[in-house]
mmCIF file of C-alpha atoms in Angstrom:
data_model
loop_
_atom_site.group_PDB
_atom_site.id
_atom_site.type_symbol
_atom_site.label_atom_id
_atom_site.label_comp_id
_atom_site.label_asym_id
_atom_site.label_seq_id
_atom_site.Cartn_x
_atom_site.Cartn_y
_atom_site.Cartn_z
ATOM 1 C CA MET A 1 -0.118 -0.023 0.420
ATOM 2 C CA GLU A 2 1.205 3.722 -0.279
ATOM 3 C CA ARG A 3 0.700 4.713 3.266
ATOM 4 C CA GLU A 4 0.468 2.430 5.721
ATOM 5 C CA ARG A 5 0.277 3.006 9.597
ATOM 6 C CA ASP A 6 2.664 0.484 10.775
ATOM 7 C CA VAL A 7 2.336 0.181 14.504
ATOM 8 C CA ALA A 8 5.153 -1.540 15.095
ATOM 9 C CA THR A 9 7.176 1.658 14.366
ATOM 10 C CA ALA A 10 5.045 4.059 15.533
ATOM 11 C CA GLY A 11 5.402 6.160 18.196
ATOM 12 C CA ARG A 12 3.133 6.898 21.213
ATOM 13 C CA ASN A 13 1.778 10.015 21.164
ATOM 14 C CA VAL A 14 -1.819 10.162 21.653
ATOM 15 C CA HIS A 15 -3.267 12.985 22.090
ATOM 16 C CA ILE A 16 -1.864 14.617 19.395
ATOM 17 C CA PRO A 17 -5.128 15.185 17.131
ATOM 18 C CA VAL A 18 -3.413 15.287 13.180
ATOM 19 C CA MET A 19 -3.197 17.832 11.461
ATOM 20 C CA LEU A 20 -5.214 19.969 13.836
ATOM 21 C CA ASP A 21 -4.568 23.489 11.918
ATOM 22 C CA GLU A 22 -5.323 22.678 8.636
ATOM 23 C CA VAL A 23 -7.785 20.652 9.887
ATOM 24 C CA LEU A 24 -9.584 23.859 11.648
ATOM 25 C CA GLU A 25 -8.716 25.955 7.899
ATOM 26 C CA GLY A 26 -9.995 23.811 6.307
ATOM 27 C CA LEU A 27 -13.423 23.486 7.968
ATOM 28 C CA ALA A 28 -13.920 27.397 7.741
ATOM 29 C CA LEU A 29 -15.150 27.260 11.125
ATOM 30 C CA ARG A 30 -18.305 29.740 11.642
ATOM 31 C CA GLU A 31 -18.475 30.634 15.639
ATOM 32 C CA ASN A 32 -22.796 30.312 15.477
ATOM 33 C CA GLY A 33 -22.431 27.255 13.072
ATOM 34 C CA ARG A 34 -23.053 22.875 13.494
ATOM 35 C CA TYR A 35 -19.951 21.024 13.476
ATOM 36 C CA LEU A 36 -19.983 17.007 13.979
ATOM 37 C CA ASP A 37 -16.657 14.779 14.781
ATOM 38 C CA GLY A 38 -18.132 11.790 14.048
ATOM 39 C CA THR A 39 -14.746 10.461 15.217
ATOM 40 C CA PHE A 40 -14.376 11.520 19.001
ATOM 41 C CA GLY A 41 -11.239 9.963 19.095
ATOM 42 C CA ARG A 42 -9.837 11.549 22.783
ATOM 43 C CA GLY A 43 -11.593 14.653 21.529
ATOM 44 C CA GLY A 44 -8.081 16.572 19.619
ATOM 45 C CA HIS A 45 -9.855 18.075 17.448
ATOM 46 C CA ALA A 46 -12.839 18.819 19.028
ATOM 47 C CA ARG A 47 -12.049 20.864 21.725
ATOM 48 C CA ALA A 48 -10.351 22.690 18.951
ATOM 49 C CA ILE A 49 -13.378 23.415 17.390
ATOM 50 C CA LEU A 50 -15.286 23.876 19.792
ATOM 51 C CA ASP A 51 -12.992 26.644 21.718
ATOM 52 C CA ARG A 52 -13.695 28.652 17.834
ATOM 53 C CA LEU A 53 -17.803 28.277 18.418
ATOM 54 C CA SER A 54 -19.959 31.162 20.610
ATOM 55 C CA ALA A 55 -22.646 30.322 22.432
ATOM 56 C CA ASP A 56 -24.926 30.089 20.052
ATOM 57 C CA GLY A 57 -22.897 27.128 17.874
ATOM 58 C CA ARG A 58 -23.433 23.520 18.049
ATOM 59 C CA LEU A 59 -20.893 20.622 18.462
ATOM 60 C CA PHE A 60 -22.149 16.355 17.513
ATOM 61 C CA LEU A 61 -19.267 13.910 18.705
ATOM 62 C CA MET A 62 -20.172 10.601 17.657
ATOM 63 C CA ASP A 63 -18.106 7.896 18.466
ATOM 64 C CA ARG A 64 -18.523 3.985 17.944
ATOM 65 C CA ASP A 65 -15.868 3.085 20.648
ATOM 66 C CA PRO A 66 -17.412 2.978 24.279
ATOM 67 C CA ALA A 67 -14.251 3.976 26.160
ATOM 68 C CA ALA A 68 -13.590 7.640 23.566
ATOM 69 C CA ILE A 69 -17.529 8.191 24.563
ATOM 70 C CA ALA A 70 -16.708 8.165 28.263
ATOM 71 C CA VAL A 71 -13.834 10.027 27.446
ATOM 72 C CA ALA A 72 -16.121 13.340 25.942
ATOM 73 C CA GLU A 73 -19.086 12.938 28.690
ATOM 74 C CA LYS A 74 -16.287 12.813 31.726
ATOM 75 C CA GLY A 75 -14.757 16.192 29.642
ATOM 76 C CA LEU A 76 -17.010 17.623 27.696
ATOM 77 C CA ALA A 77 -20.645 16.385 28.360
ATOM 78 C CA THR A 78 -21.708 19.710 30.544
ATOM 79 C CA ASP A 79 -20.720 22.247 27.636
ATOM 80 C CA PRO A 80 -24.235 22.907 26.437
ATOM 81 C CA ARG A 81 -22.797 23.907 22.561
ATOM 82 C CA VAL A 82 -22.383 19.641 22.496
ATOM 83 C CA SER A 83 -24.271 16.473 21.569
ATOM 84 C CA LEU A 84 -22.804 13.181 22.033
ATOM 85 C CA ARG A 85 -24.133 9.862 20.953
ATOM 86 C CA HIS A 86 -22.593 6.157 20.873
ATOM 87 C CA ASP A 87 -23.137 4.932 17.365
ATOM 88 C CA ASN A 88 -20.057 5.194 13.913
ATOM 89 C CA PHE A 89 -19.804 7.990 12.006
ATOM 90 C CA ALA A 90 -21.686 5.559 9.343
ATOM 91 C CA ALA A 91 -25.061 6.215 10.969
ATOM 92 C CA MET A 92 -25.206 10.129 11.585
ATOM 93 C CA GLY A 93 -28.028 10.266 9.004
ATOM 94 C CA GLU A 94 -30.175 8.726 11.431
ATOM 95 C CA TRP A 95 -29.403 11.016 14.378
ATOM 96 C CA PRO A 96 -32.561 13.425 14.481
ATOM 97 C CA ALA A 97 -30.280 15.941 15.648
ATOM 98 C CA LEU A 98 -28.725 17.021 12.491
ATOM 99 C CA GLN A 99 -31.130 15.955 10.626
ATOM 100 C CA GLY A 100 -31.057 20.695 10.925
ATOM 101 C CA GLY A 101 -28.029 20.187 8.752
ATOM 102 C CA LEU A 102 -24.508 20.777 9.094
ATOM 103 C CA ASP A 103 -22.276 23.130 8.299
ATOM 104 C CA GLY A 104 -18.647 20.915 9.170
ATOM 105 C CA VAL A 105 -18.028 17.020 8.707
ATOM 106 C CA LEU A 106 -14.997 15.531 9.880
ATOM 107 C CA LEU A 107 -13.953 12.365 9.728
ATOM 108 C CA ASP A 108 -10.872 11.145 11.357
ATOM 109 C CA LEU A 109 -10.569 7.208 9.802
ATOM 110 C CA GLY A 110 -9.208 3.863 10.977
ATOM 111 C CA VAL A 111 -7.939 2.845 14.689
ATOM 112 C CA SER A 112 -6.809 5.209 17.272
ATOM 113 C CA SER A 113 -3.112 5.962 18.653
ATOM 114 C CA PRO A 114 -4.956 5.017 22.562
ATOM 115 C CA GLN A 115 -6.718 1.458 20.669
ATOM 116 C CA LEU A 116 -3.461 1.008 19.660
ATOM 117 C CA ASP A 117 -1.433 1.577 22.838
ATOM 118 C CA ASP A 118 -4.022 -0.364 24.778
ATOM 119 C CA ALA A 119 -3.347 -4.418 24.546
ATOM 120 C CA SER A 120 -5.895 -5.375 25.602
ATOM 121 C CA ARG A 121 -7.990 -3.931 22.775
ATOM 122 C CA GLY A 122 -5.674 -6.582 20.693
ATOM 123 C CA PHE A 123 -5.079 -3.857 17.500
ATOM 124 C CA SER A 124 -1.217 -4.218 18.170
ATOM 125 C CA PHE A 125 0.971 -7.123 17.829
ATOM 126 C CA MET A 126 3.876 -5.423 19.816
ATOM 127 C CA ALA A 127 2.528 -6.899 22.651
ATOM 128 C CA ASP A 128 0.523 -10.304 23.529
ATOM 129 C CA ALA A 129 -3.677 -9.976 24.329
ATOM 130 C CA PRO A 130 -6.850 -11.283 23.580
ATOM 131 C CA LEU A 131 -7.559 -10.742 19.108
ATOM 132 C CA ASP A 132 -10.036 -8.659 19.745
ATOM 133 C CA MET A 133 -9.833 -5.235 17.350
ATOM 134 C CA ARG A 134 -13.267 -4.515 17.780
ATOM 135 C CA MET A 135 -14.010 -0.383 18.141
ATOM 136 C CA ASP A 136 -16.860 -0.784 19.458
ATOM 137 C CA THR A 137 -16.719 -3.095 22.126
ATOM 138 C CA THR A 138 -20.525 -3.865 22.747
ATOM 139 C CA ARG A 139 -21.370 -5.548 19.616
ATOM 140 C CA GLY A 140 -19.439 -7.815 15.953
ATOM 141 C CA ILE A 141 -17.287 -10.484 16.469
ATOM 142 C CA SER A 142 -13.811 -10.120 16.943
ATOM 143 C CA ALA A 143 -10.785 -11.592 14.910
ATOM 144 C CA ALA A 144 -10.040 -14.540 17.217
ATOM 145 C CA ASP A 145 -14.073 -15.185 15.639
ATOM 146 C CA PHE A 146 -13.386 -14.610 12.231
ATOM 147 C CA LEU A 147 -10.270 -16.507 12.371
ATOM 148 C CA ALA A 148 -12.631 -19.903 14.086
ATOM 149 C CA GLU A 149 -15.157 -19.371 11.571
ATOM 150 C CA ALA A 150 -14.420 -18.477 8.481
ATOM 151 C CA ASP A 151 -13.314 -20.517 6.013
ATOM 152 C CA GLU A 152 -9.163 -20.503 4.066
ATOM 153 C CA ALA A 153 -10.823 -19.122 0.772
ATOM 154 C CA GLU A 154 -12.669 -15.701 2.805
ATOM 155 C CA ILE A 155 -9.342 -15.697 5.108
ATOM 156 C CA ALA A 156 -6.863 -15.540 2.122
ATOM 157 C CA ASP A 157 -9.892 -12.960 0.378
ATOM 158 C CA VAL A 158 -9.845 -10.776 3.171
ATOM 159 C CA LEU A 159 -5.905 -10.378 3.878
ATOM 160 C CA TRP A 160 -5.461 -9.644 0.468
ATOM 161 C CA THR A 161 -8.278 -7.447 -0.789
ATOM 162 C CA PHE A 162 -7.396 -5.225 2.830
ATOM 163 C CA GLY A 163 -3.961 -5.762 2.848
ATOM 164 C CA GLU A 164 -2.382 -6.257 -0.082
ATOM 165 C CA GLU A 165 -0.759 -8.896 1.450
ATOM 166 C CA ARG A 166 0.984 -11.438 -1.438
ATOM 167 C CA PHE A 167 1.056 -14.328 1.257
ATOM 168 C CA SER A 168 -2.422 -14.553 1.423
ATOM 169 C CA ARG A 169 -2.763 -17.828 0.155
ATOM 170 C CA ARG A 170 0.351 -19.269 2.817
ATOM 171 C CA ILE A 171 -1.320 -17.062 5.877
ATOM 172 C CA ALA A 172 -4.892 -19.023 5.156
ATOM 173 C CA LYS A 173 -3.129 -22.062 5.098
ATOM 174 C CA ALA A 174 -1.429 -21.580 8.028
ATOM 175 C CA ILE A 175 -4.182 -20.321 10.190
ATOM 176 C CA VAL A 176 -6.491 -22.955 9.161
ATOM 177 C CA GLU A 177 -4.188 -26.176 9.499
ATOM 178 C CA ARG A 178 -3.397 -24.588 13.147
ATOM 179 C CA ARG A 179 -6.769 -23.502 14.457
ATOM 180 C CA ALA A 180 -7.625 -27.657 13.451
ATOM 181 C CA THR A 181 -5.495 -28.255 16.860
ATOM 182 C CA ALA A 182 -5.836 -25.131 19.028
ATOM 183 C CA PRO A 183 -8.322 -21.737 18.399
ATOM 184 C CA ILE A 184 -5.546 -18.323 17.228
ATOM 185 C CA ALA A 185 -7.372 -16.707 20.320
ATOM 186 C CA ARG A 186 -4.173 -13.979 20.815
ATOM 187 C CA THR A 187 -1.984 -11.324 18.879
ATOM 188 C CA GLY A 188 1.495 -13.324 20.022
ATOM 189 C CA GLU A 189 0.474 -16.635 18.251
ATOM 190 C CA LEU A 190 -0.851 -14.336 15.460
ATOM 191 C CA ALA A 191 2.183 -12.227 14.550
ATOM 192 C CA GLU A 192 4.704 -15.285 15.288
ATOM 193 C CA LEU A 193 2.096 -17.331 12.507
ATOM 194 C CA VAL A 194 2.486 -14.771 9.786
ATOM 195 C CA ALA A 195 6.512 -13.862 11.031
ATOM 196 C CA ARG A 196 6.670 -17.994 9.686
ATOM 197 C CA CYS A 197 5.019 -17.739 6.712
ATOM 198 C CA VAL A 198 5.997 -14.716 5.008
ATOM 199 C CA GLY A 199 9.148 -14.167 6.765
ATOM 200 C CA ARG A 200 11.582 -10.572 7.479
ATOM 201 C CA ARG A 201 10.804 -8.770 3.633
ATOM 202 C CA GLU A 202 10.815 -5.284 4.518
ATOM 203 C CA PRO A 203 13.236 -3.733 6.742
ATOM 204 C CA GLY A 204 11.481 -1.218 9.154
ATOM 205 C CA LYS A 205 8.135 -3.109 9.207
ATOM 206 C CA ASN A 206 6.591 -5.746 11.033
ATOM 207 C CA PRO A 207 6.140 -8.878 8.447
ATOM 208 C CA ALA A 208 2.680 -9.017 10.373
ATOM 209 C CA THR A 209 1.206 -4.976 9.461
ATOM 210 C CA ARG A 210 -0.425 -5.879 6.645
ATOM 211 C CA THR A 211 -1.965 -9.213 8.210
ATOM 212 C CA PHE A 212 -3.104 -7.156 11.201
ATOM 213 C CA GLN A 213 -4.251 -4.345 9.274
ATOM 214 C CA ALA A 214 -6.255 -6.240 6.999
ATOM 215 C CA LEU A 215 -8.180 -8.414 10.200
ATOM 216 C CA ARG A 216 -9.015 -4.675 12.026
ATOM 217 C CA ILE A 217 -10.467 -3.578 8.895
ATOM 218 C CA ARG A 218 -12.800 -6.725 8.216
ATOM 219 C CA VAL A 219 -13.869 -7.228 11.444
ATOM 220 C CA ASN A 220 -15.183 -3.237 11.704
ATOM 221 C CA ALA A 221 -16.233 -3.033 8.429
ATOM 222 C CA GLU A 222 -13.722 -0.002 7.933
ATOM 223 C CA LEU A 223 -15.035 0.714 4.412
ATOM 224 C CA GLU A 224 -18.145 0.455 3.994
ATOM 225 C CA SER A 225 -18.521 2.634 7.220
ATOM 226 C CA VAL A 226 -15.935 5.253 5.269
ATOM 227 C CA GLU A 227 -18.428 4.866 1.839
ATOM 228 C CA ARG A 228 -21.742 5.421 4.038
ATOM 229 C CA GLY A 229 -20.659 8.050 6.146
ATOM 230 C CA LEU A 230 -19.894 10.397 3.396
ATOM 231 C CA ASP A 231 -23.301 9.237 1.524
ATOM 232 C CA ALA A 232 -24.845 10.834 5.590
ATOM 233 C CA ALA A 233 -22.082 13.119 5.765
ATOM 234 C CA LEU A 234 -23.283 14.636 1.886
ATOM 235 C CA GLU A 235 -26.861 14.659 2.561
ATOM 236 C CA LEU A 236 -26.564 16.394 5.826
ATOM 237 C CA LEU A 237 -24.267 19.337 5.118
ATOM 238 C CA ASN A 238 -25.718 22.838 4.607
ATOM 239 C CA VAL A 239 -24.699 25.134 1.030
ATOM 240 C CA GLY A 240 -21.645 25.886 1.703
ATOM 241 C CA GLY A 241 -20.135 23.281 4.295
ATOM 242 C CA ARG A 242 -17.357 21.844 4.389
ATOM 243 C CA LEU A 243 -16.318 17.773 4.577
ATOM 244 C CA ALA A 244 -12.896 16.994 6.256
ATOM 245 C CA VAL A 245 -11.276 13.014 6.273
ATOM 246 C CA ILE A 246 -8.323 12.200 7.507
ATOM 247 C CA SER A 247 -7.287 9.159 6.271
ATOM 248 C CA PHE A 248 -4.351 6.326 7.211
ATOM 249 C CA HIS A 249 -3.879 3.901 3.852
ATOM 250 C CA SER A 250 -4.666 3.828 0.261
ATOM 251 C CA LEU A 251 -8.216 1.668 0.171
ATOM 252 C CA GLU A 252 -9.673 4.849 2.934
ATOM 253 C CA ASP A 253 -8.014 7.924 0.769
ATOM 254 C CA ARG A 254 -8.815 5.463 -2.555
ATOM 255 C CA THR A 255 -12.890 5.989 -1.339
ATOM 256 C CA VAL A 256 -12.691 9.770 -0.103
ATOM 257 C CA LYS A 257 -11.049 10.863 -3.488
ATOM 258 C CA GLN A 258 -13.358 8.657 -5.498
ATOM 259 C CA PHE A 259 -15.986 10.405 -3.470
ATOM 260 C CA ILE A 260 -15.101 13.390 -3.842
ATOM 261 C CA ARG A 261 -14.799 13.270 -7.782
ATOM 262 C CA GLY A 262 -17.759 11.529 -8.105
ATOM 263 C CA HIS A 263 -19.775 14.212 -7.395
ATOM 264 C CA GLU A 264 -17.874 17.130 -8.612
ATOM 265 C CA GLY A 265 -19.903 17.011 -11.904
ATOM 266 C CA ARG A 266 -17.147 15.246 -13.867
ATOM 267 C CA VAL A 267 -18.141 13.562 -17.398
ATOM 268 C CA GLN A 268 -16.899 9.914 -16.312
ATOM 269 C CA GLY A 269 -15.184 7.717 -18.859
ATOM 270 C CA SER A 270 -12.513 5.856 -20.159
ATOM 271 C CA ARG A 271 -10.484 4.777 -23.231
ATOM 272 C CA ARG A 272 -12.264 1.430 -22.793
ATOM 273 C CA ALA A 273 -15.765 2.757 -22.185
ATOM 274 C CA PRO A 274 -17.938 5.796 -23.426
ATOM 275 C CA PRO A 275 -18.132 8.990 -21.308
ATOM 276 C CA THR A 276 -21.404 8.831 -19.412
ATOM 277 C CA GLU A 277 -23.776 12.183 -18.901
ATOM 278 C CA ALA A 278 -22.399 14.356 -16.187
ATOM 279 C CA LYS A 279 -24.056 14.213 -12.828
ATOM 280 C CA THR A 280 -25.285 17.639 -11.371
ATOM 281 C CA ALA A 281 -22.587 18.662 -9.005
ATOM 282 C CA ARG A 282 -22.666 18.247 -5.181
ATOM 283 C CA LEU A 283 -19.079 18.670 -3.796
ATOM 284 C CA LYS A 284 -16.703 20.530 -4.961
ATOM 285 C CA PRO A 285 -12.556 19.959 -3.712
ATOM 286 C CA ILE A 286 -10.970 22.318 -0.960
ATOM 287 C CA GLY A 287 -7.318 22.003 -3.006
ATOM 288 C CA LYS A 288 -5.046 19.158 -3.099
ATOM 289 C CA ALA A 289 -4.842 16.493 -0.953
ATOM 290 C CA ILE A 290 -2.643 17.670 2.979
ATOM 291 C CA PHE A 291 -0.021 15.827 4.140
ATOM 292 C CA PRO A 292 1.931 16.671 7.438
ATOM 293 C CA SER A 293 4.402 18.526 7.541
ATOM 294 C CA GLU A 294 7.565 17.282 8.172
ATOM 295 C CA ALA A 295 7.737 19.149 11.544
ATOM 296 C CA GLU A 296 5.268 17.020 12.609
ATOM 297 C CA VAL A 297 5.900 13.671 12.058
ATOM 298 C CA ALA A 298 9.215 14.407 13.628
ATOM 299 C CA ARG A 299 6.884 15.202 16.806
ATOM 300 C CA ASN A 300 3.735 13.049 15.853
ATOM 301 C CA PRO A 301 5.787 9.529 13.940
ATOM 302 C CA ARG A 302 1.604 8.069 13.533
ATOM 303 C CA ALA A 303 0.620 11.156 11.314
ATOM 304 C CA ARG A 304 3.346 10.272 8.470
ATOM 305 C CA SER A 305 0.876 8.660 6.503
ATOM 306 C CA ALA A 306 -2.092 10.927 7.213
ATOM 307 C CA VAL A 307 -4.418 12.474 4.140
ATOM 308 C CA LEU A 308 -6.366 15.448 4.456
ATOM 309 C CA ARG A 309 -9.253 16.472 2.215
ATOM 310 C CA ILE A 310 -12.071 18.994 1.718
ATOM 311 C CA ALA A 311 -14.413 19.370 -0.185
ATOM 312 C CA GLU A 312 -17.665 21.871 0.284
ATOM 313 C CA LYS A 313 -21.306 20.952 -0.223
ATOM 314 C CA LEU A 314 -22.856 23.261 -3.552
ATOM 315 C CA ALA A 315 -26.152 24.154 -4.319
#
């Protein structure tokens, strides 16, 4: 992948919001506006947005992680300008409070630093822990459950599709053979198995990086959430409202880029197919993709793979 976030070498800057200044500028905040942070995390972006709102402004916060919502409830719930909802941002269209429209939507995609650094969540291969990987621990199946139930072909497909893992079939076969003796229930077991299948092919990158990323995306239906969330955001945004999305790997960024392009009103076509009629333009990209500065990456190594895209809702 073009921009993988390798949790093996990432720093521990757990509360540093990525590209904060660029996000705030991109959202073109109005002090009395209505904004949604659909991925609260630990609130770095949200608090900065709130600081720029007047008493008439509103900030809506969502996160699928109960731990993140607990942080929001403790720190921001008493602010009359703030409303909270424990849910996937993909379901923002189902939140009645948002039906009045929004002037900006922020989505900071992927796994958060606190999730990575809490070994018990099972996202990282840096510590041995239960193989969970669910962002919302109150629902869904864990990565261990998936590996126990899926057939070899499905496992291989997930590793290839969501991790672009060249050894996907070899790893899937080894997983199925291993589980016939005992279930793979811990991160350390899985990382060790993958390392035996793959070896160390890329200096500085743990051989299990792609496998862990692929399983995390599958368990949390991340790409489906991005697609649903972008569709919902477009409908909720007021004319002139801004959409700001931070992605951390190429699959996410490609989805965001294609979504914006698909609503620009361009004539679609290729050398192999005739052009299709241009749709009514509903979004306008604001500038090109934005990447973190060298100074930010030095402060926060986990920002190095981030890319920010901004778009504005048209009439």
